[in-house]
XYZ file of C-alpha atoms in Angstrom:
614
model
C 21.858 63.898 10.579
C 22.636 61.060 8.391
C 23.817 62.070 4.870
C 21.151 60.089 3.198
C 18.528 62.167 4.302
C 20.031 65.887 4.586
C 18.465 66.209 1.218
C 15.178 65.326 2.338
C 15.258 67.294 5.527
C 16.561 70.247 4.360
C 14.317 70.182 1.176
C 11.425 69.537 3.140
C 12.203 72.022 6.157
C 12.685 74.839 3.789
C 9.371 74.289 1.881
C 7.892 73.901 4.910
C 8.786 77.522 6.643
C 8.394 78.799 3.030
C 4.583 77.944 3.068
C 4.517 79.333 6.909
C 6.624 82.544 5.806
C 4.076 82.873 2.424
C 0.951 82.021 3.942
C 1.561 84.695 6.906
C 2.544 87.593 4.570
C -0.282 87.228 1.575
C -2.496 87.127 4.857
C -1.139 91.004 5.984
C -1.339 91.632 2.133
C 2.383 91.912 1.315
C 3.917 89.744 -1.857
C 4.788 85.621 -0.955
C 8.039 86.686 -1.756
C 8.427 88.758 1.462
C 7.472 85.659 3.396
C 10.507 83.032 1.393
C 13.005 85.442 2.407
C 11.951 85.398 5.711
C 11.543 82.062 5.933
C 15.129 82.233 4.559
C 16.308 84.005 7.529
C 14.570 81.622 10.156
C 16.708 78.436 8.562
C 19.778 80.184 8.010
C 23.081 80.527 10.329
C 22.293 83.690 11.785
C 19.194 82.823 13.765
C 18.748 80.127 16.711
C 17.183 76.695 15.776
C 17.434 74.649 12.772
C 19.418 75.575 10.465
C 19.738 74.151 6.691
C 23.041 72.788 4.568
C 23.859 75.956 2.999
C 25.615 73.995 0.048
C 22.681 71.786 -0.625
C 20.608 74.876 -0.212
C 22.988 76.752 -2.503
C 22.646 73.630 -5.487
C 18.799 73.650 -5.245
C 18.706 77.684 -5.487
C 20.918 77.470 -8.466
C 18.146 74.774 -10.350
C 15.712 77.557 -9.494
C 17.939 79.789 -11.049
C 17.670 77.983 -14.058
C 13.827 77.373 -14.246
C 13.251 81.059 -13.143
C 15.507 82.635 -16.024
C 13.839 80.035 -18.343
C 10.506 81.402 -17.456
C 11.734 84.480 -18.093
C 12.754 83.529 -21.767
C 9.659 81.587 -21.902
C 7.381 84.875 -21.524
C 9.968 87.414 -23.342
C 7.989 89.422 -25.984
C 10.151 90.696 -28.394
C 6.356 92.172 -29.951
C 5.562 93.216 -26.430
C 8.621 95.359 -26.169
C 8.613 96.594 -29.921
C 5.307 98.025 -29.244
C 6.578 100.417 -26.099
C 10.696 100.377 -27.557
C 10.531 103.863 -28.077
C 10.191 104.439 -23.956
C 11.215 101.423 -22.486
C 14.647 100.911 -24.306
C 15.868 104.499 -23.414
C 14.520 105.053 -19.871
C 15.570 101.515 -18.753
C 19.099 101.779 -20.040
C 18.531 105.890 -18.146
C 18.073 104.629 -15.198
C 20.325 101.709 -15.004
C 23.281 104.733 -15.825
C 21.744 107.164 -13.534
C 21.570 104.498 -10.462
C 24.351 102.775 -11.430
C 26.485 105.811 -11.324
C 25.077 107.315 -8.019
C 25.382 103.879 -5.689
C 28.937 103.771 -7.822
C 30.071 107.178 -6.091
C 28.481 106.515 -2.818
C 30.292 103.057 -2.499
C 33.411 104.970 -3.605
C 33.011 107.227 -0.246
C 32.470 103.940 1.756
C 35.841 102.585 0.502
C 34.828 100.311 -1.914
C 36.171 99.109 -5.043
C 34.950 100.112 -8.753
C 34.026 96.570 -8.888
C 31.999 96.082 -5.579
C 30.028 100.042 -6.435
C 29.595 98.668 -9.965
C 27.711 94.920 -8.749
C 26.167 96.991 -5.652
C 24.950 100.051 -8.442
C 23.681 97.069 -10.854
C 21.926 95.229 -8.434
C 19.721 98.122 -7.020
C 18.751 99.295 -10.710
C 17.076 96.655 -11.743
C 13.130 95.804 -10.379
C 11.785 92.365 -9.518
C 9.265 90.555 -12.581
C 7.608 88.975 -9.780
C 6.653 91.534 -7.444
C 5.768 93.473 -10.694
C 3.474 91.402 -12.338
C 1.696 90.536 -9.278
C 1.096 94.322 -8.645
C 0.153 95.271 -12.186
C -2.540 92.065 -12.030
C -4.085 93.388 -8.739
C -4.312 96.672 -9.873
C -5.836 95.245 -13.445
C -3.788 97.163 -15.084
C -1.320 94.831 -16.620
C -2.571 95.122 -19.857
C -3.176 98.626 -20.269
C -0.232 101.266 -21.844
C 1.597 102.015 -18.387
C 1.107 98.361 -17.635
C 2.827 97.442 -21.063
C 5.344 100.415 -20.527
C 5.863 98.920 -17.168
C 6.560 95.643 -18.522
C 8.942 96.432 -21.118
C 10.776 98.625 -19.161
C 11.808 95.956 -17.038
C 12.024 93.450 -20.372
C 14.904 95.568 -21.137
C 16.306 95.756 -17.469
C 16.517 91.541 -17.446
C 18.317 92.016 -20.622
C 20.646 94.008 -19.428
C 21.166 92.286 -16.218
C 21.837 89.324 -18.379
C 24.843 91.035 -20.270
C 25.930 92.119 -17.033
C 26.166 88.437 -15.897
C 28.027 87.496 -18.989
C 30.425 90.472 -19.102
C 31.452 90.048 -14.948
C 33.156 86.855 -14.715
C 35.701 88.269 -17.471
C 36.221 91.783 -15.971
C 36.932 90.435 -12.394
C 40.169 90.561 -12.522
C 40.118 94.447 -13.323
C 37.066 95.215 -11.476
C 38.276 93.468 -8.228
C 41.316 95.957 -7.943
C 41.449 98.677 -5.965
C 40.871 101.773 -8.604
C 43.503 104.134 -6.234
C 45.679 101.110 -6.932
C 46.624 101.752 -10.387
C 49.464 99.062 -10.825
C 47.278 96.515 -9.919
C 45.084 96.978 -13.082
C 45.638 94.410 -16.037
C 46.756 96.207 -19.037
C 44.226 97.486 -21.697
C 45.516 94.834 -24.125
C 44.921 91.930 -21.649
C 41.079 93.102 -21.373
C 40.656 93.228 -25.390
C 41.426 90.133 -25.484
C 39.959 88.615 -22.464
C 36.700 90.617 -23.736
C 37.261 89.227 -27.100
C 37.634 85.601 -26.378
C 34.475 85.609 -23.474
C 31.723 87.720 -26.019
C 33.218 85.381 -29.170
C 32.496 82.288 -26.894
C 28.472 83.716 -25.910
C 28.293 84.771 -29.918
C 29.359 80.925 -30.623
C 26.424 79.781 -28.363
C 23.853 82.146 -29.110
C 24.534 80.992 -33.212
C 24.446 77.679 -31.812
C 21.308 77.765 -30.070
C 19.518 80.389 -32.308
C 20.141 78.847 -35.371
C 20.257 74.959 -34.316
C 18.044 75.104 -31.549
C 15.360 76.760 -33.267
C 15.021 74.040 -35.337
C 16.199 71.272 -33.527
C 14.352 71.540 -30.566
C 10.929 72.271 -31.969
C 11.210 69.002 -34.084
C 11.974 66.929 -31.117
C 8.944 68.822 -28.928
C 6.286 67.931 -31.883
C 7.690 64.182 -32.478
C 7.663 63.906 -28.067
C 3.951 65.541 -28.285
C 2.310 63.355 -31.081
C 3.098 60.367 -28.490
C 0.604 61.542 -26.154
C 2.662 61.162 -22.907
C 2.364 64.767 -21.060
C 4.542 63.099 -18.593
C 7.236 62.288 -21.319
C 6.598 65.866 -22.568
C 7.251 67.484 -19.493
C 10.599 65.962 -18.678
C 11.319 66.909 -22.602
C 11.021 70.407 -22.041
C 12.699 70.363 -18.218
C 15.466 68.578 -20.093
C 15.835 71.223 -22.404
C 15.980 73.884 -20.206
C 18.377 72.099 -17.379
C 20.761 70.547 -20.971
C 21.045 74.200 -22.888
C 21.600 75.896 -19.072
C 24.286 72.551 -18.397
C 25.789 73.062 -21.688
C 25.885 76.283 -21.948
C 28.069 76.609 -18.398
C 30.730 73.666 -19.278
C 31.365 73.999 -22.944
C 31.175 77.833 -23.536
C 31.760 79.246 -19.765
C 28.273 80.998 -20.418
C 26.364 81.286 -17.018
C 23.404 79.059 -16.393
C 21.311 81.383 -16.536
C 21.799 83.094 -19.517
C 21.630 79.625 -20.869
C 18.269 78.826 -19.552
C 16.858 82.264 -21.100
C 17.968 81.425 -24.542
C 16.402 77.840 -23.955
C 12.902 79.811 -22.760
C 13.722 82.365 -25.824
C 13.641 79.236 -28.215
C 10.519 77.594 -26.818
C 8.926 80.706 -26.410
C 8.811 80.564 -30.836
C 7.221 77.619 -31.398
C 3.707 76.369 -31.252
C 4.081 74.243 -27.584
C 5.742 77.641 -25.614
C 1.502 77.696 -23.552
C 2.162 73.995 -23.291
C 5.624 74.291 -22.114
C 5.106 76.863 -19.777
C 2.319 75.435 -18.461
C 3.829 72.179 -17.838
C 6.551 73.498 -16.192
C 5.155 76.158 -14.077
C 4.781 73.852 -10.727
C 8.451 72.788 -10.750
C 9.578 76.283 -11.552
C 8.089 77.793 -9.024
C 8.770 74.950 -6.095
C 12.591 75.675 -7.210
C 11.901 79.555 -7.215
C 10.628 79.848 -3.980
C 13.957 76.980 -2.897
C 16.147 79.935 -4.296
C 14.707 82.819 -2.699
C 14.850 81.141 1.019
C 18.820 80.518 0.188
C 19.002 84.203 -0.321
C 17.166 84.753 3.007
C 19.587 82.297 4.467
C 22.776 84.190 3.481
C 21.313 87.165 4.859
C 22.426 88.671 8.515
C 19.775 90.397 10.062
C 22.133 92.045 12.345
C 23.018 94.834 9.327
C 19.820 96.243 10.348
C 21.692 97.225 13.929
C 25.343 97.286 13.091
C 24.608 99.754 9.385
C 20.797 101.105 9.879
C 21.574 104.434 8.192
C 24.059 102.376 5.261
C 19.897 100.242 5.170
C 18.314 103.923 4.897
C 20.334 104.755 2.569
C 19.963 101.689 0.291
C 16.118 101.758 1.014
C 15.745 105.518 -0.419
C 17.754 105.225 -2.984
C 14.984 102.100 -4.352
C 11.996 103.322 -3.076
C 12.831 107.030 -3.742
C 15.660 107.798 -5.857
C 14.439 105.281 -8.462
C 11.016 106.729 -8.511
C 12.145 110.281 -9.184
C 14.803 108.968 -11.761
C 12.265 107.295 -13.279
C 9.565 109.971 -13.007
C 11.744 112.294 -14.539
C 12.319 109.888 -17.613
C 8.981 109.181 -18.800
C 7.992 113.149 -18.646
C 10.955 113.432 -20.270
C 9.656 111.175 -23.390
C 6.278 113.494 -23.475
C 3.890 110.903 -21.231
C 1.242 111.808 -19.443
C 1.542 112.127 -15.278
C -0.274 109.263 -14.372
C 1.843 107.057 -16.879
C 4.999 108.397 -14.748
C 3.470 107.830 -11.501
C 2.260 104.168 -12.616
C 5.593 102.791 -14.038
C 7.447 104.852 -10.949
C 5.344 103.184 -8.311
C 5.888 99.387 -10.222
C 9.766 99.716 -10.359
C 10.390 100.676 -6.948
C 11.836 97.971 -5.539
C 14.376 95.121 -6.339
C 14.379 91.008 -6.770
C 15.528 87.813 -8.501
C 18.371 89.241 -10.481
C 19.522 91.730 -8.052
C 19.986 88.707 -6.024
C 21.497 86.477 -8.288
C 23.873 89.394 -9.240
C 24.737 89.766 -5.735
C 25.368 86.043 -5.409
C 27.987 86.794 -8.560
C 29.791 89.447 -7.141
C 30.566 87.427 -3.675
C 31.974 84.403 -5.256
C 33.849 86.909 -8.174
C 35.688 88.582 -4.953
C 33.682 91.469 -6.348
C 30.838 92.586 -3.845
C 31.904 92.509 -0.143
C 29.493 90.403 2.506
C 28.421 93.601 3.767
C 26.989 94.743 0.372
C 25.206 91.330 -0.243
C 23.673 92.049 3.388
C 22.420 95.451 2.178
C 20.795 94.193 -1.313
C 18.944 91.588 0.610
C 17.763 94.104 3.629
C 17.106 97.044 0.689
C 15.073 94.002 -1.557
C 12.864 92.844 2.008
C 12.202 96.096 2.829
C 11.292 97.757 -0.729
C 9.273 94.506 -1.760
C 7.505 95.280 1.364
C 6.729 98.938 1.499
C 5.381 98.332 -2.542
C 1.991 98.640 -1.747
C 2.333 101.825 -0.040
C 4.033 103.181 -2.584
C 1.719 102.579 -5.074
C -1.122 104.313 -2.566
C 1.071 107.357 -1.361
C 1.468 107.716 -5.690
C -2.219 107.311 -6.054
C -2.877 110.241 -3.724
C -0.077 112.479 -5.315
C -1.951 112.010 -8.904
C -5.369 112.691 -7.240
C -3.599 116.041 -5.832
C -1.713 117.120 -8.854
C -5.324 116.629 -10.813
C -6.993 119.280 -8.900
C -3.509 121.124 -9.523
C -3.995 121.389 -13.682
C -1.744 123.778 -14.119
C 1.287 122.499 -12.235
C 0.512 119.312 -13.864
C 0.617 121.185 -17.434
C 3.713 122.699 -16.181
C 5.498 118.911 -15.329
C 3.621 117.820 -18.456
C 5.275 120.531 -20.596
C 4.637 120.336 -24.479
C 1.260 121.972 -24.468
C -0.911 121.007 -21.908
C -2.589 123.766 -21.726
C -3.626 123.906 -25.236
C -4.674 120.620 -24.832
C -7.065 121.761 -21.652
C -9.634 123.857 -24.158
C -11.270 122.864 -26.999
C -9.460 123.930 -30.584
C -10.896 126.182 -32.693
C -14.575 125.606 -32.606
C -17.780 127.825 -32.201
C -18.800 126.777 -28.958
C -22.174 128.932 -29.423
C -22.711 125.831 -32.420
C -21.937 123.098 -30.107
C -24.964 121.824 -28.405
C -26.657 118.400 -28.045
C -23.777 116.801 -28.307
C -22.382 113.987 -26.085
C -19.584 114.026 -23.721
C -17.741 110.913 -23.654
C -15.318 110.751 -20.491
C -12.587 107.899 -21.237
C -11.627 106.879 -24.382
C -10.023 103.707 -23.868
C -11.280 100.279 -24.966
C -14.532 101.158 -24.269
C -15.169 104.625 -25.018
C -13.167 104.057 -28.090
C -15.909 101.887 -29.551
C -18.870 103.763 -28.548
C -17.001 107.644 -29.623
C -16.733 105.279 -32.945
C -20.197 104.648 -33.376
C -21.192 107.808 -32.910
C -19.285 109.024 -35.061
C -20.292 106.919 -37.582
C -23.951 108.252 -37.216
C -22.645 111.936 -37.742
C -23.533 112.300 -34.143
C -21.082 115.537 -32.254
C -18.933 114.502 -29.282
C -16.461 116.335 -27.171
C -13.616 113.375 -26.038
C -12.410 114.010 -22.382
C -9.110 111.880 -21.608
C -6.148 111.857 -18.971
C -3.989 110.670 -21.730
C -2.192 113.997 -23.516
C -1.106 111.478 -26.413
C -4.615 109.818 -27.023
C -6.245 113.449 -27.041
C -2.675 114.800 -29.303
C -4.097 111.653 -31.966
C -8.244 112.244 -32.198
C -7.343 116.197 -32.508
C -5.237 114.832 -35.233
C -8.376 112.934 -36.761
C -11.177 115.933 -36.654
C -12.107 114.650 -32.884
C -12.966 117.288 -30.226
C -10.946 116.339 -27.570
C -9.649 117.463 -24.032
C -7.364 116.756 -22.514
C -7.763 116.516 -18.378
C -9.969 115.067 -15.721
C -13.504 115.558 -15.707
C -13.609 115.181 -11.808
C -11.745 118.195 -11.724
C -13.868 121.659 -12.013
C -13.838 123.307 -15.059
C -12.824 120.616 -17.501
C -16.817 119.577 -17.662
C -17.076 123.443 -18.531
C -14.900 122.948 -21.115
C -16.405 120.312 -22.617
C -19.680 122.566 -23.358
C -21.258 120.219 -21.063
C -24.105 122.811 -20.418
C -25.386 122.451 -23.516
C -24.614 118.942 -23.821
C -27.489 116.241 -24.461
C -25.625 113.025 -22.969
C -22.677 112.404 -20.490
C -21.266 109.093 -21.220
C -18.857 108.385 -18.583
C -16.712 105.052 -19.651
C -14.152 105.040 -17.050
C -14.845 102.569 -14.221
C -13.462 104.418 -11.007
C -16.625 104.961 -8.680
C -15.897 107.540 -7.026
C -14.493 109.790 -9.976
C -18.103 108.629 -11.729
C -19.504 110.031 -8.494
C -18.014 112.927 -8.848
C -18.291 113.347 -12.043
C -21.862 113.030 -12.077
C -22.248 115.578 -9.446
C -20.468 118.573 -11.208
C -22.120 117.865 -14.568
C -25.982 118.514 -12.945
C -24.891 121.234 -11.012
C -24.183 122.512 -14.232
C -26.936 121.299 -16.608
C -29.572 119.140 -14.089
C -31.448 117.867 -17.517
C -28.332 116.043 -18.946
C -29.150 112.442 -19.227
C -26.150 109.864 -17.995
C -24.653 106.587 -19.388
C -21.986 105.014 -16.814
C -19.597 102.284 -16.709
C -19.305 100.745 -14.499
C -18.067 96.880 -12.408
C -19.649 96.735 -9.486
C -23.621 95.656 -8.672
C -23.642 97.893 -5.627
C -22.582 100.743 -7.953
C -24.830 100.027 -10.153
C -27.932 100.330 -7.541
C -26.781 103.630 -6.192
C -26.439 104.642 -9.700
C -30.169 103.973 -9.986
C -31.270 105.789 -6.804
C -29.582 108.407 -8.298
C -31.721 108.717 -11.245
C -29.153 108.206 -14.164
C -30.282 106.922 -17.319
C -28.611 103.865 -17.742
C -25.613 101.898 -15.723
C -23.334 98.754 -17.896
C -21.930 96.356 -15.409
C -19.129 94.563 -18.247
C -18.765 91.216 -16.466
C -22.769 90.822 -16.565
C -22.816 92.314 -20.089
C -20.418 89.871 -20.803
C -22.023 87.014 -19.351
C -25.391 87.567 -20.982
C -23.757 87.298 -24.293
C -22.050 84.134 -23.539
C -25.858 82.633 -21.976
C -27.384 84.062 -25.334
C -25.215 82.387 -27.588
C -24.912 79.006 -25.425
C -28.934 78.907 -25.798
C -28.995 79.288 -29.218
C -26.253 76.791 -29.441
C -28.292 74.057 -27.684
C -31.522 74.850 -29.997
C -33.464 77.593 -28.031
C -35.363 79.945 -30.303
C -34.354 83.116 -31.356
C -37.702 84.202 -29.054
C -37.422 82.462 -26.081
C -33.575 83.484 -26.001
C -34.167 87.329 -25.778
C -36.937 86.168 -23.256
C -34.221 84.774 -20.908
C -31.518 87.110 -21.284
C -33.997 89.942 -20.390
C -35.419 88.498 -17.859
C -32.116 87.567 -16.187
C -30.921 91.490 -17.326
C -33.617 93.039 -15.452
C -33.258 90.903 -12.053
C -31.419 92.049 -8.994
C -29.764 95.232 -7.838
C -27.118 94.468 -10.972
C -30.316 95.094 -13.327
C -31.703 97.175 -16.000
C -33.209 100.368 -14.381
C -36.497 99.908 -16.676
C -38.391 96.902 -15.369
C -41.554 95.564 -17.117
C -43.982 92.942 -16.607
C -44.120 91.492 -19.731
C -40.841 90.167 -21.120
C -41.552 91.062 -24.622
C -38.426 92.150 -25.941
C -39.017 95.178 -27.884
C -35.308 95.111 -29.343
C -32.209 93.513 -29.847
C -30.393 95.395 -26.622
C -33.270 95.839 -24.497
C -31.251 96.655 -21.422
C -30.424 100.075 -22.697
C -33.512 102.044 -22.151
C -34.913 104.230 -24.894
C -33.857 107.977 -24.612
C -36.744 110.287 -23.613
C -37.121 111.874 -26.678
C -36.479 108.463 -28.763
C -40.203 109.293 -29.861
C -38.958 112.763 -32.005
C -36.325 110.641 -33.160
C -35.387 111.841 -36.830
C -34.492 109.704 -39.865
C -31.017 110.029 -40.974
């Protein structure tokens, strides 16, 4: 091949078996990521047919390097982690120890050196943002509190990882010797100072960057935006990433990509960080995906023959170890069960910086082949089996919910309690509603309730959220009202309503079911997002069913009519009539559209006509 177009061939080849590899694995519902490694493997030297310029390969993986660290620093939250520091600042620096220390001593047994268990401990600690995110989004549960634990768990993981890649190059020389060897190692003075001079050098460029760069490059970004060029903008803030990353490397022996973090950290500050990001999300990406079939090309697929127990081993210890470690941790801070199970099942697995880690410790001298071989197999096959892990830890919650007391007992700190209503007279407590799920929802109706004097009884899986209304005059349980008995707890036989604000189906199902066999009068409000819910709902003769995303749209078509000059009138006329259509619909249809009030979906209760004055 001529050495004019090796660039193009290679460049195009890879993207090319990248889509294939991609394409093939979101079809059998495993990450893209899966598929770039793979694709990886079928370019590289250790498989027949083409096979790419691993140097070239190497130079475009390191650009994606750059852009992929820079999105990192792009989307770091210092708020974001603030709000969840108090877990995800301890347990990730817990487990990165704990790990750390155990792949340490088992490399130790395989004849390793300090340095090559240390790289090999490191790189199997950390979880993949990728893989991550994309699981948190599918599950829609990114933004709740074990998605935000999740997130800043691993926050503090990439931070550490990037100390890590700082703090390597300057203890190679120590790390690299044999630690049964002890002549070989350089003397404790020689470390001070090489220690000294390489975190005074990254102190020199974070003051540098930190305190010139955030002004500096935020002036240049406004001046390049008020020109109107998105083109000129773009290559503004690719040349600031690439320059601080370029910079960073040849003038202060900082890596690139601790470079191209502080460059994302900077943007991420000023007004244009959406702007930035999403300009250059396409490029970073194309590059990301060039980076992860480089690792796939360095990998041997033969490990999986010559070492498959070494492959077990590294496997458990991701998919496994990890998740108890991590299990363990968050009980240990006081969270509920399903938070531990949640962040467990997200952080089992490994990714970019395990590879890029691994990449390090080759070229240091520090990490043999062989251990490289193992990351890569241990990162395929844990980004792989994700899914199921976050189904076989769905099914272990379900069971240890109809287990309440050995979940009180993993729960510790006064579960039990928590299962019972305080001190109340539970011969007073009648008519009052039961509100299941007191999250963003449940939160707002329990509020407005409240505000009318109206009694609830709060049932929540969340021992802190329960630990906090108790602490406000709320009656609150704490448990899951699919199980038996916590309904019965709730005084639900004498209850008036059962407002269920959770949107699991079948819990809502089930839920339903145990509170008629105990009172069959009780009327229901559900939450719920799905139409075909919502019609068996009706067949089932509750009193009212809220799809959100149709709530949600009706409010958006209300205003947008009143916005374009329909009458107050004609508006409500619309809405309801749209409301009460299809299976999604209000259970109460009428002939005439006269709305009777502002929120005519919600029927009236069937006593509204004894209704008292307040």
């Amino acid at each position: 091949m001529a050495p004019e177009t090796s660039l193009i061939a290679n460049l195009v080849l890879c993207l090319v078996f990248a889509f294939v590899g991609g394409f093939v694995t979101s079809k059998l519902k495993l990450p893209p990521l899966v598929g770039y490694l793979l694709a990886g493997v079928a370019v590289g030297p250790f498989t027949p047919g083409f096979v790419a310029d691993e140097k070239l390969a190497g130079q475009l993986a390191e650009i994606g390097v750059i852009l992929l660290m820079f999105g990192v620093g792009l989307h770091f939250s210092i708020r974001d982690l603030m709000a969840v520091r108090g877990i995800a600042v301890p347990g990730a620096l817990g487990r990165i120890t704990a790990v750390t220390a155990l792949v340490t001593g088992a490399a130790h047994l395989w004849g390793w050196s300090l340095g090559a268990g240390l790289v090999f401990g490191l790189a199997l600690s950390v979880a993949s943002t990728v893989v991550l995110l994309r699981a948190l989004e599918e599950r829609n549960t990114l933004d709740s509190v074990n998605g935000r634990i999740a997130v800043g768990w691993l926050i503090v993981e990439d931070l550490a990882m990037v100390l890590a890649l700082v703090l390597l190059p300057a203890l190679a020389g120590v790390l690299s010797n044999d630690s049964r060897d002890p002549a070989g190692h350089v003397g404790g003075e020689g470390l001070f100072l090489t220690l000294t001079v390489t975190l005074a050098k990254v102190a020199l460029f974070l003051a540098l960057v930190l305190i010139v760069g955030r002004r500096v490059i935020p002036w240049v970004l406004e001046h390049v935006a008020r020109i109107g060029s998105r083109e000129l903008f773009t290559l503004s803030v690719l040349a600031t990433a690439l320059g601080i990353a370029f910079a960073s490397a040849e003038l202060f022996g900082v890596s690139f990509a601790l470079g191209a973090f502080f460059a994302g950290v900077i943007l991420s500050e000023s007004d244009f960080s959406h702007q930035a990001a999403a300009d250059s999300l396409p490029l970073q990406d194309a590059f990301a995906v060039l980076f992860f079939v480089s690792i796939g090309m360095l990998f041997d697929p033969s490990i999986l023959m010559r070492e498959p127990l070494a492959v077990l081993a590294v496997v458990l210890v991701i998919v496994l170890g990890k998740s108890v470690v991590t299990f363990g941790i968050v009980l240990a801070f006081g969270y509920p069960v399903a938070t531990a199970l949640t962040v467990s099942a997200s952080l089992a697995q490994i990714g970019e910086f395990s590879f890029i880690l691994a990449g390090l410790g080759v070229v240091l001298g520090l990490l043999p082949a062989e251990g490289r071989d193992l990351i890569l197999a241990g990162a395929l096959l844990s980004i792989t089996l994700n899914p199921l892990v976050f189904a076989a830890l769905d099914r272990l919650g379900v069971w240890l919910r109809q287990h309440p007391q050995l979940t009180a007992r993993l729960e510790r700190q006064g579960c039990e309690v928590l299962s019972a209503l305080p001190d109340v007279d539970e011969g007073g407590l009648a008519d009052h509603a039961v509100v299941v799920g007191y999250g963003r929802v449940g939160s707002v109706i329990g509020a407005g309730l409240k505000a009318e004097g109206l009694p609830i009884v709060v049932i929540d899986q969340d021992r802190r959220r329960v630990e906090d209304l108790r602490a406000r005059g709320v009656l609150a349980i704490y448990g899951d009202a699919s199980t038996p008995g916590v309904l019965e707890e709730a005084c639900i036989a004498r209850a008036r309503l059962l407002l269920i604000a959770t949107p699991e189906g079948y819990q809502t199902r089930r839920i339903i079911e145990l509170a008629r066999q105990i009172n069959p009068k009780i009327d229901t409000a559900v939450r719920t997002h799905s139409e075909s819910e919502v019609a068996y709902l009706e067949r089932q003769g509750i009193g009212v069913a809220i799809m959100g995303e149709r709530e949600l749209a009706f409010g958006l078509m209300e205003y947008a009519l009143r916005s374009l000059g329909v009458s107050q009138y004609r508006t409500e006329v619309t809405v309801q009539k749209f409301r009460t259509a299809g299976d999604g619909g209000a259970f109460e249809r009428h002939d005439d559209l006269e709305p009777r009030r502002s929120a005519p979906e919600l029927r009236q209760h069937r006593d509204a006509e004894q209704v008292i004055e307040r």
